[in-house]
CSV table of C-alpha atoms and ligand atoms in Angstrom, one decimal:
chain,number,residue,atom,x,y,z
A,1,MET,CA,99.8,117.1,102.6
A,2,ASN,CA,102.9,118.5,104.5
A,3,TYR,CA,104.7,115.8,106.4
A,4,PRO,CA,108.9,116.8,107.0
A,5,SER,CA,110.8,114.0,107.7
A,6,GLY,CA,111.6,115.1,110.9
A,7,LYS,CA,111.4,117.8,113.7
A,8,PRO,CA,112.5,117.9,117.1
A,9,HIS,CA,109.5,118.7,119.9
A,10,ILE,CA,110.0,121.5,121.9
A,11,GLY,CA,108.2,122.0,124.9
A,12,ASP,CA,108.1,125.1,127.6
A,13,GLN,CA,110.7,123.8,130.1
A,14,GLU,CA,113.5,124.0,127.0
A,15,LYS,CA,112.2,127.7,126.2
A,16,LYS,CA,112.2,128.2,130.4
A,17,TYR,CA,116.0,127.1,130.4
A,18,VAL,CA,117.4,129.1,127.8
A,19,MET,CA,115.2,132.2,129.2
A,20,GLU,CA,117.1,131.4,132.4
A,21,VAL,CA,120.7,131.7,130.0
A,22,LEU,CA,120.1,134.2,128.5
A,23,ASP,CA,118.7,136.4,131.6
A,24,SER,CA,121.7,135.2,133.4
A,25,GLY,CA,124.1,136.6,130.9
A,26,VAL,CA,126.4,133.5,131.3
A,27,LEU,CA,126.1,132.3,127.7
A,28,ALA,CA,129.2,129.9,128.1
A,29,LEU,CA,131.3,127.4,130.1
A,30,GLY,CA,128.0,128.0,132.9
A,31,PRO,CA,126.3,126.3,134.7
A,32,PHE,CA,123.8,124.6,132.5
A,33,ILE,CA,126.6,122.7,130.7
A,34,LYS,CA,127.8,120.8,134.2
A,35,ARG,CA,123.9,120.4,134.8
A,36,PHE,CA,123.5,118.7,131.4
A,37,GLU,CA,125.9,116.1,131.8
A,38,VAL,CA,125.4,115.3,135.2
A,39,GLU,CA,122.0,114.6,133.9
A,40,PHE,CA,123.1,112.4,130.6
A,41,ALA,CA,125.6,110.6,132.6
A,42,LYS,CA,123.2,109.1,135.0
A,43,LYS,CA,120.6,108.1,132.3
A,44,VAL,CA,123.0,106.4,129.8
A,45,GLY,CA,124.3,105.0,133.1
A,46,THR,CA,128.4,105.5,132.4
A,47,LYS,CA,130.9,107.7,135.0
A,48,TYR,CA,131.5,111.0,133.1
A,49,ALA,CA,129.5,113.0,130.1
A,50,VAL,CA,131.6,115.3,128.2
A,51,SER,CA,129.2,118.0,125.9
A,52,VAL,CA,130.7,119.0,122.6
A,53,SER,CA,129.4,121.4,119.4
A,54,SER,CA,128.4,118.5,117.6
A,55,GLY,CA,128.8,114.8,117.3
A,56,THR,CA,131.0,114.8,114.7
A,57,ALA,CA,133.2,116.8,117.1
A,58,GLY,CA,132.8,114.2,119.5
A,59,LEU,CA,133.9,111.2,117.4
A,60,HIS,CA,137.1,112.9,116.3
A,61,ILE,CA,137.7,113.5,120.1
A,62,ALA,CA,137.1,109.9,120.7
A,63,THR,CA,139.7,108.7,118.5
A,64,MET,CA,142.1,111.0,120.1
A,65,CYS,CA,141.8,109.8,123.0
A,66,ALA,CA,142.1,106.3,121.7
A,67,GLY,CA,145.6,107.3,120.5
A,68,LEU,CA,144.8,106.5,117.0
A,69,LYS,CA,147.5,107.4,114.7
A,70,PRO,CA,148.8,106.7,111.4
A,71,GLY,CA,149.5,103.1,110.1
A,72,ASP,CA,146.8,101.6,112.6
A,73,GLU,CA,143.6,100.3,111.3
A,74,VAL,CA,140.1,100.3,112.4
A,75,ILE,CA,137.3,98.0,111.5
A,76,THR,CA,134.2,100.2,111.1
A,77,THR,CA,131.0,99.9,109.0
A,78,PRO,CA,130.2,101.5,105.9
A,79,PHE,CA,126.4,101.8,106.1
A,80,SER,CA,126.3,104.7,108.3
A,81,PHE,CA,126.6,108.3,108.4
A,82,ILE,CA,129.8,109.5,106.9
A,83,ALA,CA,131.2,111.3,109.9
A,84,SER,CA,131.7,107.7,112.1
A,85,SER,CA,134.5,107.0,109.4
A,86,ASN,CA,135.7,110.6,108.9
A,87,CYS,CA,136.6,110.3,112.7
A,88,ILE,CA,139.0,107.7,111.8
A,89,LEU,CA,140.6,109.8,108.9
A,90,TYR,CA,141.0,112.8,111.2
A,91,VAL,CA,143.6,111.1,113.2
A,92,GLY,CA,145.4,109.6,109.6
A,93,ALA,CA,144.0,106.3,110.7
A,94,LYS,CA,143.2,104.1,108.3
A,95,PRO,CA,139.1,102.3,108.6
A,96,ILE,CA,138.4,99.1,107.2
A,97,PHE,CA,135.4,98.4,106.4
A,98,VAL,CA,133.3,95.2,106.8
A,99,ASP,CA,129.6,94.2,105.8
A,100,VAL,CA,126.3,94.6,107.8
A,101,ASP,CA,123.7,92.4,109.2
A,102,PRO,CA,120.6,92.2,107.0
A,103,VAL,CA,118.1,92.3,109.7
A,104,THR,CA,119.8,95.7,111.8
A,105,TYR,CA,122.0,96.7,109.3
A,106,ASN,CA,124.8,96.7,111.7
A,107,ILE,CA,128.2,95.6,111.5
A,108,ASP,CA,128.3,92.0,111.1
A,109,PRO,CA,130.4,90.5,113.8
A,110,LYS,CA,131.2,87.7,111.7
A,111,GLU,CA,133.1,89.5,109.0
A,112,ILE,CA,135.1,91.6,111.5
A,113,GLU,CA,137.5,88.7,112.7
A,114,LYS,CA,138.9,87.9,109.0
A,115,HIS,CA,140.0,91.6,108.6
A,116,ILE,CA,141.9,91.8,111.7
A,117,THR,CA,145.4,92.2,111.5
A,118,LYS,CA,148.4,93.0,113.2
A,119,LYS,CA,147.9,97.0,112.2
A,120,THR,CA,144.0,96.7,114.2
A,121,LYS,CA,143.9,98.8,117.0
A,122,ALA,CA,140.3,98.8,117.5
A,123,ILE,CA,136.6,98.4,116.7
A,124,LEU,CA,134.4,101.6,115.3
A,125,VAL,CA,130.7,100.1,116.1
A,126,VAL,CA,127.4,102.0,114.9
A,127,HIS,CA,124.5,101.5,116.3
A,128,ILE,CA,122.5,102.0,113.3
A,129,PHE,CA,118.9,103.7,112.9
A,130,GLY,CA,117.7,103.5,117.1
A,131,GLN,CA,119.2,99.4,117.6
A,132,SER,CA,122.4,98.4,119.2
A,133,ALA,CA,124.5,96.0,117.1
A,134,ASP,CA,125.5,92.6,118.4
A,135,MET,CA,127.5,93.6,121.4
A,136,LYS,CA,127.9,90.2,122.6
A,137,ALA,CA,129.8,88.7,119.9
A,138,ILE,CA,131.6,92.1,119.3
A,139,MET,CA,133.0,92.4,122.7
A,140,LYS,CA,134.4,88.8,122.5
A,141,ILE,CA,136.1,89.6,119.7
A,142,ALA,CA,137.4,92.9,121.4
A,143,LYS,CA,138.5,91.2,124.1
A,144,LYS,CA,140.6,87.6,122.3
A,145,TYR,CA,142.4,90.2,120.2
A,146,LYS,CA,142.8,93.3,122.5
A,147,LEU,CA,140.7,96.0,120.5
A,148,LYS,CA,139.2,99.0,121.8
A,149,ILE,CA,136.2,99.8,121.4
A,150,ILE,CA,134.5,103.2,120.3
A,151,GLU,CA,130.8,103.3,119.9
A,152,ASP,CA,129.1,105.8,117.7
A,153,ALA,CA,125.5,105.6,119.3
A,154,CYS,CA,124.6,108.9,117.7
A,155,GLU,CA,121.8,107.0,116.2
A,156,SER,CA,120.8,105.5,119.2
A,157,LEU,CA,120.1,107.1,122.5
A,158,MET,CA,118.6,104.8,125.6
A,159,ALA,CA,118.2,101.9,123.2
A,160,GLU,CA,119.9,98.4,124.8
A,161,ASN,CA,121.5,94.9,123.7
A,162,TYR,CA,120.4,92.2,126.7
A,163,GLY,CA,119.3,95.3,129.0
A,164,LYS,CA,122.6,97.3,129.0
A,165,ASN,CA,122.4,101.0,127.2
A,166,VAL,CA,124.3,101.9,124.3
A,167,GLY,CA,127.1,104.1,125.2
A,168,THR,CA,128.1,101.6,127.9
A,169,PHE,CA,130.5,99.4,125.9
A,170,GLY,CA,133.0,100.8,124.9
A,171,GLU,CA,136.0,102.6,126.2
A,172,SER,CA,133.9,105.9,124.8
A,173,ALA,CA,130.5,106.4,122.7
A,174,VAL,CA,129.5,109.8,121.2
A,175,PHE,CA,126.0,110.7,121.0
A,176,ALA,CA,124.2,113.9,118.4
A,177,PHE,CA,121.9,116.2,118.5
A,178,TYR,CA,121.5,117.3,115.7
A,179,PRO,CA,117.5,118.3,115.4
A,180,ASN,CA,116.4,115.0,113.7
A,181,LYS,CA,117.7,112.8,116.5
A,182,GLN,CA,115.5,111.4,119.5
A,183,MET,CA,117.1,114.8,121.3
A,184,THR,CA,118.2,117.7,120.2
A,185,THR,CA,120.5,120.7,121.5
A,186,GLY,CA,120.1,121.9,118.2
A,187,GLU,CA,124.2,121.4,117.1
A,188,GLY,CA,125.6,119.4,119.8
A,189,GLY,CA,126.6,116.1,120.9
A,190,MET,CA,128.3,113.8,124.2
A,191,LEU,CA,130.9,111.9,124.6
A,192,VAL,CA,130.5,109.4,127.3
A,193,THR,CA,133.2,107.5,129.7
A,194,ASP,CA,133.7,105.6,132.5
A,195,ASN,CA,137.7,106.4,132.1
A,196,LYS,CA,139.1,109.3,134.2
A,197,LYS,CA,142.1,109.7,131.9
A,198,ILE,CA,139.8,109.8,129.2
A,199,TYR,CA,137.4,111.9,130.6
A,200,GLU,CA,140.0,114.4,131.5
A,201,LEU,CA,141.5,114.3,128.0
A,202,ALA,CA,138.5,114.7,126.1
A,203,CYS,CA,137.6,117.9,128.5
A,204,SER,CA,140.8,119.3,127.6
A,205,LEU,CA,140.8,118.5,123.8
A,206,ARG,CA,137.3,120.1,123.7
A,207,ASN,CA,138.8,123.3,125.3
A,208,GLN,CA,142.2,124.5,123.2
A,209,GLY,CA,143.9,122.3,125.1
A,210,ARG,CA,143.7,123.8,128.6
A,211,ASP,CA,144.3,121.8,131.6
A,212,PHE,CA,141.9,120.0,133.8
A,213,ASN,CA,141.7,122.5,136.1
A,214,PRO,CA,142.4,125.1,133.8
A,215,GLN,CA,144.6,128.7,134.7
A,216,TRP,CA,142.7,130.4,131.9
A,217,LEU,CA,145.4,130.7,129.5
A,218,ASP,CA,147.6,127.7,130.3
A,219,HIS,CA,147.3,125.5,127.3
A,220,LYS,CA,149.0,122.1,127.9
A,221,ILE,CA,148.3,120.3,124.9
A,222,LEU,CA,147.3,121.1,121.1
A,223,GLY,CA,143.5,121.0,122.0
A,224,TYR,CA,140.5,122.5,119.7
A,225,ASN,CA,137.0,124.8,120.0
A,226,PHE,CA,134.4,121.8,120.8
A,227,ARG,CA,132.4,123.8,123.3
A,228,MET,CA,129.0,123.4,123.6
A,229,ASP,CA,127.2,126.6,124.7
A,230,GLU,CA,124.8,127.3,127.3
A,231,MET,CA,121.9,128.2,125.4
A,232,SER,CA,122.3,124.3,123.6
A,233,ALA,CA,123.3,122.8,127.0
A,234,ALA,CA,119.7,124.6,128.4
A,235,VAL,CA,117.7,122.9,125.2
A,236,GLY,CA,119.6,119.7,126.3
A,237,LEU,CA,119.0,119.4,129.9
A,238,ALA,CA,114.9,119.7,129.0
A,239,GLN,CA,115.0,117.0,126.6
A,240,VAL,CA,117.3,114.9,128.8
A,241,GLU,CA,114.7,115.0,131.4
A,242,LYS,CA,112.1,114.2,129.2
A,243,ILE,CA,113.9,111.5,127.6
A,244,ASP,CA,111.6,108.6,128.2
A,245,TRP,CA,108.8,110.2,127.1
A,246,LEU,CA,110.3,111.1,123.6
A,247,ILE,CA,111.3,107.4,123.3
A,248,SER,CA,108.0,106.1,124.3
A,249,GLU,CA,106.4,108.5,121.7
A,250,ARG,CA,108.9,107.2,119.2
A,251,GLN,CA,108.0,103.5,119.8
A,252,LYS,CA,104.4,104.2,119.5
A,253,LEU,CA,104.6,106.2,116.3
A,254,ALA,CA,106.6,103.4,115.2
A,255,ALA,CA,103.8,100.8,116.3
A,256,LEU,CA,101.7,102.7,114.2
A,257,TYR,CA,103.6,102.6,111.0
A,258,ASP,CA,103.7,98.7,112.0
A,259,LYS,CA,99.8,98.5,112.3
A,260,HIS,CA,98.7,100.1,109.1
A,261,PHE,CA,101.6,98.3,106.7
A,262,ALA,CA,100.8,94.8,108.1
A,263,LYS,CA,98.4,94.1,105.3
A,264,TYR,CA,100.5,94.7,102.8
A,265,SER,CA,103.5,92.8,104.0
A,266,ASP,CA,103.9,91.0,100.5
A,267,ARG,CA,105.2,94.7,98.9
A,268,ILE,CA,106.9,96.3,102.2
A,269,GLN,CA,109.6,94.9,104.5
A,270,LEU,CA,108.9,96.4,107.7
A,271,PRO,CA,111.8,97.2,110.1
A,272,LEU,CA,113.1,94.3,112.2
A,273,THR,CA,114.7,94.2,115.6
A,274,GLY,CA,117.5,92.0,116.3
A,275,PRO,CA,117.8,89.6,119.6
A,276,GLY,CA,118.1,91.4,122.3
A,277,ASN,CA,117.7,94.8,121.3
A,278,ASN,CA,114.7,96.8,122.1
A,279,HIS,CA,114.3,100.0,119.8
A,280,THR,CA,114.5,103.7,120.2
A,281,TRP,CA,113.7,104.6,116.4
A,282,PHE,CA,115.9,107.4,115.1
A,283,VAL,CA,114.2,106.2,111.6
A,284,TYR,CA,111.5,104.4,110.4
A,285,ALA,CA,112.7,103.1,107.3
A,286,ILE,CA,110.9,100.0,104.9
A,287,LEU,CA,112.4,98.2,102.1
A,288,PHE,CA,110.2,97.5,98.8
A,289,LYS,CA,110.1,93.7,97.9
A,290,ASN,CA,109.5,94.4,94.6
A,291,LYS,CA,112.9,94.9,92.8
A,292,LYS,CA,111.2,97.2,90.0
A,293,VAL,CA,110.2,99.6,92.4
A,294,LYS,CA,112.9,102.7,91.7
A,295,ARG,CA,113.4,104.3,95.4
A,296,ASP,CA,114.4,107.3,94.2
A,297,GLU,CA,111.6,108.1,92.2
A,298,VAL,CA,109.5,107.1,94.8
A,299,ILE,CA,111.2,109.7,97.0
A,300,ASN,CA,110.5,112.4,93.9
A,301,LYS,CA,106.9,111.2,93.9
A,302,LEU,CA,105.9,111.4,97.3
A,303,ALA,CA,107.7,115.0,97.4
A,304,LYS,CA,105.8,116.5,95.2
A,305,ILE,CA,102.4,115.3,97.2
A,306,GLY,CA,104.0,116.8,100.6
A,307,ILE,CA,105.7,113.6,102.5
A,308,SER,CA,109.3,114.4,102.8
A,309,THR,CA,110.9,110.9,102.8
A,310,LYS,CA,114.9,110.2,103.1
A,311,PRO,CA,117.4,107.5,101.1
A,312,TYR,CA,118.9,106.4,104.2
A,313,LEU,CA,121.8,106.0,103.8
A,314,PRO,CA,124.1,106.3,101.6
A,315,SER,CA,127.2,103.4,101.8
A,316,ILE,CA,130.4,105.6,103.0
A,317,HIS,CA,132.8,103.1,101.0
A,318,LEU,CA,130.9,104.9,97.7
A,319,PHE,CA,132.0,108.4,98.3
A,320,LYS,CA,134.3,110.1,95.9
A,321,PHE,CA,137.1,110.5,98.6
A,322,TYR,CA,136.9,107.0,100.3
A,323,LYS,CA,136.5,105.2,96.6
A,324,ASP,CA,139.9,107.5,96.0
A,325,LEU,CA,141.7,105.6,99.3
A,326,GLY,CA,140.9,101.6,96.9
A,327,TRP,CA,137.1,100.7,97.8
A,328,LYS,CA,134.6,100.6,95.1
A,329,LYS,CA,131.3,99.0,94.2
A,330,GLY,CA,130.3,95.3,95.1
A,331,ASP,CA,132.5,95.4,98.2
A,332,PHE,CA,129.7,95.4,100.5
A,333,PRO,CA,126.8,93.8,99.1
A,334,ILE,CA,124.8,94.1,101.5
A,335,SER,CA,125.4,97.5,102.6
A,336,GLU,CA,124.7,98.5,98.9
A,337,ARG,CA,121.3,96.7,98.6
A,338,THR,CA,120.3,98.4,101.8
A,339,SER,CA,121.5,101.9,100.7
A,340,ASN,CA,119.7,101.3,97.1
A,341,SER,CA,116.3,100.8,98.3
A,342,SER,CA,115.7,101.5,101.9
A,343,LEU,CA,113.4,104.5,102.0
A,344,ALA,CA,112.9,106.7,105.5
A,345,LEU,CA,109.4,107.8,106.0
A,346,PRO,CA,108.2,111.0,108.2
A,347,PHE,CA,108.9,110.6,111.6
A,348,TYR,CA,108.4,113.0,114.4
A,349,ILE,CA,106.3,113.5,117.5
A,350,GLY,CA,103.0,114.8,116.8
A,351,LEU,CA,102.5,112.9,113.7
A,352,LYS,CA,98.7,111.3,114.6
A,353,GLU,CA,97.2,108.2,113.5
A,354,GLU,CA,95.4,109.4,110.5
A,355,ASP,CA,98.6,110.7,109.1
A,356,VAL,CA,100.4,107.7,109.1
A,357,LYS,CA,97.5,105.8,107.7
A,358,GLN,CA,97.7,108.8,105.0
A,359,ILE,CA,101.4,108.4,104.9
A,360,VAL,CA,101.1,104.8,104.6
A,361,GLU,CA,98.3,104.4,101.7
A,362,LYS,CA,100.4,106.6,99.9
A,363,VAL,CA,103.4,104.9,99.9
A,364,VAL,CA,101.7,102.0,99.3
A,365,GLU,CA,100.5,103.1,95.9
A,366,LEU,CA,103.8,103.4,94.5
A,367,ALA,CA,104.9,100.1,96.1
B,401,PLP,C1,124.5,112.5,113.7
B,401,PLP,C2,125.1,111.6,113.5
B,401,PLP,C3,126.6,111.9,113.4
B,401,PLP,C4,127.0,112.9,114.2
B,401,PLP,O1,126.4,114.2,113.7
B,401,PLP,P1,126.5,115.7,114.0
B,401,PLP,O2,126.2,116.4,112.8
B,401,PLP,O3,127.5,115.9,114.1
B,401,PLP,O4,126.3,115.8,115.7
B,401,PLP,C5,127.5,111.0,113.5
B,401,PLP,N1,127.1,109.4,113.4
B,401,PLP,C6,126.0,109.2,113.0
B,401,PLP,C7,125.8,107.9,112.7
B,401,PLP,C8,125.1,110.3,113.2
B,401,PLP,O5,124.0,109.6,112.4
């Protein structure tokens, strides 16, 4: 067996577009960037999209655009990929973690309100694993306390909450295109917004602080080089053109896992979907019901027979440099329990029912 944990789906159109770029000789700041941004914004349903070099770069720009600064507090989730909290530290603000909901593993709105202080400026919401956080409740809190919302939608492209796309709730939202995500550009990301000022500032920050309508060497503010290149944008354009198909294939695959795990519900906790949500499946992560099963041993045993699985995700507050800021084991029990026991299975387009069946059998043997 040889099942990686994930891999991208690259078709002929991606290759055709990339060859167009290479043949044109315009490898940066060219037409594919614009085409990709226009199509992406259309798909998500925002006025503007700004391509960037990674999801992390997009989140960094989002916290700068929100005007966050030292002394500000930002409420967020510990159950995420580390970039969603690091981007708060990048601008000198303080992440304030609160625990997550045990069904979706997204930030628990009931915990948010307890942690709002005079210093709270924003909520950085992460839509984890492919489904939306409880945005009805979160938007209500944001309105009541006049807090900004930034969405980390890196794992949940095309996910909806009561029919509204993730990425359209906050003042800005960020998507990521690393090869294990729902769509890829290699490395890459996208900031989306409906706010013209944020759009223009984001364009400037990613491009060395140049003016929005740049005179080539006119740098107005301290910026960065967070630009996406044309080859990546070419891949991204082909991917976004087929995003509905990419998502529906992932949904079919999740349904196959559900089907083959169904008779083992005494041993395996399947992923659950929260109210009002669809699921676009960044990962398919299960839990073992038997507390004696050691997840990390299962990962090693499966790796030996060619099945790659991942311990998604470690709780951010327990990484050393976050512990140094004052957090400790036991602070967020639901996040920590999930971190210690959840197992993400091989998940990519191309897995057939036979493969799923085989993987399920091997996992269940160890449960
Ligand atoms: C993938 C991901 C990011 C961004 O990752 P990059 O590798 O920088 O593109 C940010 N937040 C979450 C939750 C992610 O899963």
